[in-house]
């Protein structure tokens, strides 16, 4: 496992391996958990080489968000990655990624401005831009991403298609704690009481799926009941949406493909989760 | 010379040649003139393979601009290119380049909103987006571009650097008619009287260079005298600017590196030209 911090060095390596081998890429912001590691495992299975990036991308955080406090532990991350077949860990500096005269931004219209994009203006512009930069540096054939960030996958898949990039996204299932909480680096913000409250997200999903199984197809009814559950567990709903998984547009009638996607504040921590109605 | 209209086919070819050979790329909107052909010549000199694209990119035209009337003559273009070593001519369709659900746009802040970007809002967003798409399809090592579109080169050079693309721009000198008019596909719009009036652009540049040689370093004085010359020749100034060639910011004192850059309406036709003070 080689640790690379220089963009030029990573590109030189990439240009070389891309000629011969299939390359899997797992972009992360570090503070790795089993969700990330499941992506590395998938890449190991499907590709000759695996590259993991660790970079807390400032451009996807809003001015009042948690960039400063976002959890970091590089030593532990490298230790965890050492247990897998990771060929390169790319850890660039912000000075290199966004020099003072940096000016170029990617905008994925519509998909990037709804749901989390409405709550976090500019977030997906930052995500799309950093991922395009990373792809241009790493030259992967496949990019492994967790479905917890469902909208992120939709935005990036559109960007890749629109810009004629050949890198393909491999979406991987959400990894959950035994009690159902979707794994997230931000779970580390939760105190013991909040950790219990945080179960409201996965319970709301379970409720929606139960309602659907019982024949309830009306999104308003779903929203009312899931909101009620979340409120009762002291969560504060940012949004609960029932969307078409491709267009992310709200559906009028829920079907088995419909995605429930939600963001909830637990104390000061904003958590997200999502599911189809039939998983 | 192979003519390719399918994006997938062009990418398959590109992935193959990019492994071994150096590739020069000349993106054009067709209706080729000696300026374009000088770029092809340069590519022939420096690269193993040369790819020329012919595509009138709708996204860089404003709603009230000349997309509909922009001159086209594919038969003549292919005949002209046949006289050079052109390996591939890439002529995609708009249906393929911008399908109905197209959503991704590139914005190069500051550089894309001044000068021509101020007169033509959205123009450089369209230019940056199409060039990024073409680069992702053609995979060139070098991209040959004429300095007549000076701002375009500045915008694209920044985009390539910011997005960590390895394609390098090779700027090539403006090719002029014997009387000094910079070659442009849009010159075909000019009637005989306008063709004479159009000389005001190159004459304004000559005047500025003469003033500079005489020691005049004040941009206001330069602007006054060149505007006067253009008005007298029935041109209508869109802008005349004296800028730093890297940042495109207006200078306070003219030096030999300062670029005079101007856009002028001759009748309904908008023409551009530029020069350093020392060429």
PDB file of C-alpha atoms in Angstrom, chain A residues 16-201:
ATOM      1  CA  UNK A  16       0.739   3.860 -16.280  1.00  0.00           C
ATOM      2  CA  UNK A  17      -1.685   1.396 -14.704  1.00  0.00           C
ATOM      3  CA  UNK A  18      -4.683   2.569 -16.738  1.00  0.00           C
ATOM      4  CA  UNK A  19      -3.059   1.162 -19.873  1.00  0.00           C
ATOM      5  CA  UNK A  20      -3.220  -2.421 -18.699  1.00  0.00           C
ATOM      6  CA  UNK A  21      -5.263  -2.983 -15.585  1.00  0.00           C
ATOM      7  CA  UNK A  22      -8.790  -2.304 -14.400  1.00  0.00           C
ATOM      8  CA  UNK A  23      -8.818   0.266 -11.637  1.00  0.00           C
ATOM      9  CA  UNK A  24     -11.385   0.608  -8.868  1.00  0.00           C
ATOM     10  CA  UNK A  25     -11.628   3.857  -6.943  1.00  0.00           C
ATOM     11  CA  UNK A  26     -13.161   4.531  -3.524  1.00  0.00           C
ATOM     12  CA  UNK A  27     -13.316   8.284  -2.812  1.00  0.00           C
ATOM     13  CA  UNK A  28     -13.738   9.015   0.910  1.00  0.00           C
ATOM     14  CA  UNK A  29     -13.458  11.834   3.423  1.00  0.00           C
ATOM     15  CA  UNK A  30     -11.725   9.465   5.840  1.00  0.00           C
ATOM     16  CA  UNK A  31     -12.729   8.443   9.390  1.00  0.00           C
ATOM     17  CA  UNK A  32     -13.472   5.117   7.779  1.00  0.00           C
ATOM     18  CA  UNK A  33     -16.178   2.717   8.935  1.00  0.00           C
ATOM     19  CA  UNK A  34     -17.478  -0.614   7.714  1.00  0.00           C
ATOM     20  CA  UNK A  35     -19.490   1.126   4.994  1.00  0.00           C
ATOM     21  CA  UNK A  36     -16.307   2.451   3.388  1.00  0.00           C
ATOM     22  CA  UNK A  37     -14.550  -0.861   3.865  1.00  0.00           C
ATOM     23  CA  UNK A  38     -17.374  -2.698   2.084  1.00  0.00           C
ATOM     24  CA  UNK A  39     -16.628  -0.478  -0.946  1.00  0.00           C
ATOM     25  CA  UNK A  40     -12.954  -1.440  -0.789  1.00  0.00           C
ATOM     26  CA  UNK A  41     -13.972  -5.101  -0.629  1.00  0.00           C
ATOM     27  CA  UNK A  42     -16.161  -4.706  -3.714  1.00  0.00           C
ATOM     28  CA  UNK A  43     -13.333  -3.034  -5.601  1.00  0.00           C
ATOM     29  CA  UNK A  44     -10.958  -5.836  -4.589  1.00  0.00           C
ATOM     30  CA  UNK A  45     -13.412  -8.332  -6.013  1.00  0.00           C
ATOM     31  CA  UNK A  46     -13.998  -6.579  -9.339  1.00  0.00           C
ATOM     32  CA  UNK A  47     -10.754  -4.733 -10.199  1.00  0.00           C
ATOM     33  CA  UNK A  48      -7.029  -5.419 -10.602  1.00  0.00           C
ATOM     34  CA  UNK A  49      -6.053  -2.285  -8.688  1.00  0.00           C
ATOM     35  CA  UNK A  50      -7.783  -0.386  -5.906  1.00  0.00           C
ATOM     36  CA  UNK A  51      -7.179   3.280  -5.133  1.00  0.00           C
ATOM     37  CA  UNK A  52      -8.723   4.921  -2.042  1.00  0.00           C
ATOM     38  CA  UNK A  53      -8.682   8.688  -1.600  1.00  0.00           C
ATOM     39  CA  UNK A  54      -8.920  10.356   1.793  1.00  0.00           C
ATOM     40  CA  UNK A  55      -9.698  14.036   1.511  1.00  0.00           C
ATOM     41  CA  UNK A  56     -12.100  16.200   3.502  1.00  0.00           C
ATOM     42  CA  UNK A  57     -13.265  18.386   0.609  1.00  0.00           C
ATOM     43  CA  UNK A  58     -13.869  21.927   1.884  1.00  0.00           C
ATOM     44  CA  UNK A  59     -15.904  22.986  -1.168  1.00  0.00           C
ATOM     45  CA  UNK A  60     -18.803  20.684  -0.297  1.00  0.00           C
ATOM     46  CA  UNK A  61     -19.300  22.201   3.164  1.00  0.00           C
ATOM     47  CA  UNK A  62     -21.450  25.306   3.630  1.00  0.00           C
ATOM     48  CA  UNK A  63     -20.159  28.278   5.615  1.00  0.00           C
ATOM     49  CA  UNK A  64     -22.090  27.234   8.742  1.00  0.00           C
ATOM     50  CA  UNK A  65     -21.442  23.521   8.448  1.00  0.00           C
ATOM     51  CA  UNK A  66     -19.052  21.153  10.197  1.00  0.00           C
ATOM     52  CA  UNK A  67     -15.886  21.372   8.060  1.00  0.00           C
ATOM     53  CA  UNK A  68     -13.776  22.356  11.084  1.00  0.00           C
ATOM     54  CA  UNK A  69     -15.096  19.637  13.364  1.00  0.00           C
ATOM     55  CA  UNK A  70     -15.465  16.865  10.752  1.00  0.00           C
ATOM     56  CA  UNK A  71     -13.845  13.786  12.341  1.00  0.00           C
ATOM     57  CA  UNK A  72     -10.356  12.839  11.132  1.00  0.00           C
ATOM     58  CA  UNK A  73      -8.042   9.970  12.077  1.00  0.00           C
ATOM     59  CA  UNK A  74      -5.512   9.245   9.358  1.00  0.00           C
ATOM     60  CA  UNK A  75      -3.474   6.764  11.428  1.00  0.00           C
ATOM     61  CA  UNK A  76      -6.484   4.597  12.101  1.00  0.00           C
ATOM     62  CA  UNK A  77      -7.701   4.932   8.486  1.00  0.00           C
ATOM     63  CA  UNK A  78      -4.388   3.696   7.091  1.00  0.00           C
ATOM     64  CA  UNK A  79      -4.356   0.829   9.593  1.00  0.00           C
ATOM     65  CA  UNK A  80      -7.842  -0.237   8.476  1.00  0.00           C
ATOM     66  CA  UNK A  81      -6.985   0.024   4.779  1.00  0.00           C
ATOM     67  CA  UNK A  82      -3.828  -2.029   5.402  1.00  0.00           C
ATOM     68  CA  UNK A  83      -6.085  -5.012   6.046  1.00  0.00           C
ATOM     69  CA  UNK A  84      -7.296  -4.907   2.413  1.00  0.00           C
ATOM     70  CA  UNK A  85      -5.613  -4.995  -0.994  1.00  0.00           C
ATOM     71  CA  UNK A  86      -5.307  -1.258  -1.458  1.00  0.00           C
ATOM     72  CA  UNK A  87      -2.622  -0.330  -3.977  1.00  0.00           C
ATOM     73  CA  UNK A  88      -2.647   3.428  -3.445  1.00  0.00           C
ATOM     74  CA  UNK A  89      -4.082   5.782  -0.847  1.00  0.00           C
ATOM     75  CA  UNK A  90      -4.312   9.278  -2.317  1.00  0.00           C
ATOM     76  CA  UNK A  91      -4.292  12.030   0.322  1.00  0.00           C
ATOM     77  CA  UNK A  92      -3.841  15.397  -1.394  1.00  0.00           C
ATOM     78  CA  UNK A  93      -3.512  18.748   0.338  1.00  0.00           C
ATOM     79  CA  UNK A  94      -6.025  21.556  -0.074  1.00  0.00           C
ATOM     80  CA  UNK A  95      -3.242  23.853  -1.287  1.00  0.00           C
ATOM     81  CA  UNK A  96      -2.777  21.486  -4.236  1.00  0.00           C
ATOM     82  CA  UNK A  97      -6.442  20.744  -4.892  1.00  0.00           C
ATOM     83  CA  UNK A  98      -7.706  24.311  -4.592  1.00  0.00           C
ATOM     84  CA  UNK A  99      -4.863  26.770  -5.155  1.00  0.00           C
ATOM     85  CA  UNK A 100      -5.615  30.431  -4.402  1.00  0.00           C
ATOM     86  CA  UNK A 101      -6.582  31.199  -8.028  1.00  0.00           C
ATOM     87  CA  UNK A 102      -8.958  28.195  -8.328  1.00  0.00           C
ATOM     88  CA  UNK A 103     -12.016  29.138 -10.441  1.00  0.00           C
ATOM     89  CA  UNK A 104     -13.713  26.119 -12.095  1.00  0.00           C
ATOM     90  CA  UNK A 105     -16.960  24.582 -10.819  1.00  0.00           C
ATOM     91  CA  UNK A 106     -19.328  21.903 -12.056  1.00  0.00           C
ATOM     92  CA  UNK A 107     -23.061  22.373 -11.791  1.00  0.00           C
ATOM     93  CA  UNK A 108     -25.494  19.494 -12.302  1.00  0.00           C
ATOM     94  CA  UNK A 109     -28.785  21.314 -12.786  1.00  0.00           C
ATOM     95  CA  UNK A 110     -31.999  20.155 -11.064  1.00  0.00           C
ATOM     96  CA  UNK A 111     -30.528  17.004  -9.480  1.00  0.00           C
ATOM     97  CA  UNK A 112     -28.060  19.076  -7.460  1.00  0.00           C
ATOM     98  CA  UNK A 113     -30.546  21.633  -6.146  1.00  0.00           C
ATOM     99  CA  UNK A 114     -33.294  19.458  -4.625  1.00  0.00           C
ATOM    100  CA  UNK A 115     -33.386  17.427  -1.369  1.00  0.00           C
ATOM    101  CA  UNK A 116     -29.952  17.777   0.320  1.00  0.00           C
ATOM    102  CA  UNK A 117     -29.065  20.376  -2.336  1.00  0.00           C
ATOM    103  CA  UNK A 118     -31.947  22.562  -1.138  1.00  0.00           C
ATOM    104  CA  UNK A 119     -30.837  22.257   2.502  1.00  0.00           C
ATOM    105  CA  UNK A 120     -27.146  22.623   1.640  1.00  0.00           C
ATOM    106  CA  UNK A 121     -26.776  25.154  -1.222  1.00  0.00           C
ATOM    107  CA  UNK A 122     -23.557  24.578  -3.168  1.00  0.00           C
ATOM    108  CA  UNK A 123     -22.978  21.140  -1.622  1.00  0.00           C
ATOM    109  CA  UNK A 124     -23.315  19.151  -4.851  1.00  0.00           C
ATOM    110  CA  UNK A 125     -21.346  21.737  -6.831  1.00  0.00           C
ATOM    111  CA  UNK A 126     -18.482  20.960  -4.440  1.00  0.00           C
ATOM    112  CA  UNK A 127     -19.085  17.211  -4.646  1.00  0.00           C
ATOM    113  CA  UNK A 128     -19.276  17.154  -8.460  1.00  0.00           C
ATOM    114  CA  UNK A 129     -16.160  19.302  -8.788  1.00  0.00           C
ATOM    115  CA  UNK A 130     -13.970  17.306  -6.408  1.00  0.00           C
ATOM    116  CA  UNK A 131     -15.064  13.976  -7.869  1.00  0.00           C
ATOM    117  CA  UNK A 132     -14.346  15.151 -11.425  1.00  0.00           C
ATOM    118  CA  UNK A 133     -10.894  16.313 -10.283  1.00  0.00           C
ATOM    119  CA  UNK A 134     -10.234  12.997  -8.523  1.00  0.00           C
ATOM    120  CA  UNK A 135     -11.327  11.023 -11.592  1.00  0.00           C
ATOM    121  CA  UNK A 136      -8.985  13.090 -13.761  1.00  0.00           C
ATOM    122  CA  UNK A 137      -6.173  12.279 -11.339  1.00  0.00           C
ATOM    123  CA  UNK A 138      -6.899   8.602 -10.639  1.00  0.00           C
ATOM    124  CA  UNK A 139      -8.349   7.498 -14.032  1.00  0.00           C
ATOM    125  CA  UNK A 140     -10.534   4.736 -12.577  1.00  0.00           C
ATOM    126  CA  UNK A 141     -12.704   2.361 -14.580  1.00  0.00           C
ATOM    127  CA  UNK A 142     -15.068   1.909 -11.654  1.00  0.00           C
ATOM    128  CA  UNK A 143     -15.946   4.151  -8.751  1.00  0.00           C
ATOM    129  CA  UNK A 144     -17.495   2.481  -5.695  1.00  0.00           C
ATOM    130  CA  UNK A 145     -19.988   4.562  -3.732  1.00  0.00           C
ATOM    131  CA  UNK A 146     -22.356   3.800  -0.883  1.00  0.00           C
ATOM    132  CA  UNK A 147     -26.088   4.148  -1.438  1.00  0.00           C
ATOM    133  CA  UNK A 148     -26.394   6.070   1.806  1.00  0.00           C
ATOM    134  CA  UNK A 149     -25.473   9.084  -0.323  1.00  0.00           C
ATOM    135  CA  UNK A 150     -28.195   8.232  -2.811  1.00  0.00           C
ATOM    136  CA  UNK A 151     -28.564  11.721  -4.269  1.00  0.00           C
ATOM    137  CA  UNK A 152     -24.790  11.994  -4.614  1.00  0.00           C
ATOM    138  CA  UNK A 153     -24.770   8.894  -6.799  1.00  0.00           C
ATOM    139  CA  UNK A 154     -27.614  10.304  -8.953  1.00  0.00           C
ATOM    140  CA  UNK A 155     -25.792  13.633  -9.380  1.00  0.00           C
ATOM    141  CA  UNK A 156     -22.448  12.017 -10.187  1.00  0.00           C
ATOM    142  CA  UNK A 157     -23.897   9.425 -12.550  1.00  0.00           C
ATOM    143  CA  UNK A 158     -25.492  12.259 -14.531  1.00  0.00           C
ATOM    144  CA  UNK A 159     -22.243  14.240 -14.519  1.00  0.00           C
ATOM    145  CA  UNK A 160     -20.257  11.264 -15.810  1.00  0.00           C
ATOM    146  CA  UNK A 161     -22.760  10.587 -18.586  1.00  0.00           C
ATOM    147  CA  UNK A 162     -23.117  14.255 -19.589  1.00  0.00           C
ATOM    148  CA  UNK A 163     -19.366  14.853 -19.694  1.00  0.00           C
ATOM    149  CA  UNK A 164     -18.716  11.632 -21.644  1.00  0.00           C
ATOM    150  CA  UNK A 165     -16.519  10.122 -18.959  1.00  0.00           C
ATOM    151  CA  UNK A 166     -16.088   6.376 -19.142  1.00  0.00           C
ATOM    152  CA  UNK A 167     -15.786   5.821 -15.394  1.00  0.00           C
ATOM    153  CA  UNK A 168     -18.751   3.813 -14.105  1.00  0.00           C
ATOM    154  CA  UNK A 169     -20.297   4.131 -10.674  1.00  0.00           C
ATOM    155  CA  UNK A 170     -20.901   0.887  -8.790  1.00  0.00           C
ATOM    156  CA  UNK A 171     -23.511   1.657  -6.112  1.00  0.00           C
ATOM    157  CA  UNK A 172     -23.110  -0.493  -2.990  1.00  0.00           C
ATOM    158  CA  UNK A 173     -25.728  -1.239  -0.327  1.00  0.00           C
ATOM    159  CA  UNK A 174     -25.927   0.791   2.877  1.00  0.00           C
ATOM    160  CA  UNK A 175     -24.080  -0.856   5.756  1.00  0.00           C
ATOM    161  CA  UNK A 176     -25.978  -0.593   9.044  1.00  0.00           C
ATOM    162  CA  UNK A 177     -25.218  -1.017  12.728  1.00  0.00           C
ATOM    163  CA  UNK A 178     -26.913  -4.103  14.273  1.00  0.00           C
ATOM    164  CA  UNK A 179     -29.814  -1.900  15.468  1.00  0.00           C
ATOM    165  CA  UNK A 180     -30.381  -0.424  11.998  1.00  0.00           C
ATOM    166  CA  UNK A 181     -28.577   2.941  12.096  1.00  0.00           C
ATOM    167  CA  UNK A 182     -26.863   3.593   8.750  1.00  0.00           C
ATOM    168  CA  UNK A 183     -23.111   3.845   9.267  1.00  0.00           C
ATOM    169  CA  UNK A 184     -21.738   7.364   8.910  1.00  0.00           C
ATOM    170  CA  UNK A 185     -18.629   9.195  10.043  1.00  0.00           C
ATOM    171  CA  UNK A 186     -20.992  11.780  11.512  1.00  0.00           C
ATOM    172  CA  UNK A 187     -22.437   9.201  13.926  1.00  0.00           C
ATOM    173  CA  UNK A 188     -19.350   9.966  16.029  1.00  0.00           C
ATOM    174  CA  UNK A 189     -20.952  13.326  16.902  1.00  0.00           C
ATOM    175  CA  UNK A 190     -23.827  11.609  18.740  1.00  0.00           C
ATOM    176  CA  UNK A 191     -23.913  11.379  22.553  1.00  0.00           C
ATOM    177  CA  UNK A 192     -25.484   8.209  24.055  1.00  0.00           C
ATOM    178  CA  UNK A 193     -28.992   9.721  24.213  1.00  0.00           C
ATOM    179  CA  UNK A 194     -28.772  10.996  20.634  1.00  0.00           C
ATOM    180  CA  UNK A 195     -27.427   7.641  19.464  1.00  0.00           C
ATOM    181  CA  UNK A 196     -30.757   6.126  20.553  1.00  0.00           C
ATOM    182  CA  UNK A 197     -32.805   8.945  18.995  1.00  0.00           C
ATOM    183  CA  UNK A 198     -30.896   8.445  15.715  1.00  0.00           C
ATOM    184  CA  UNK A 199     -32.718   5.154  15.234  1.00  0.00           C
ATOM    185  CA  UNK A 200     -35.723   7.225  14.126  1.00  0.00           C
ATOM    186  CA  UNK A 201     -34.352   7.387  10.563  1.00  0.00           C
TER     187      UNK A 201
END
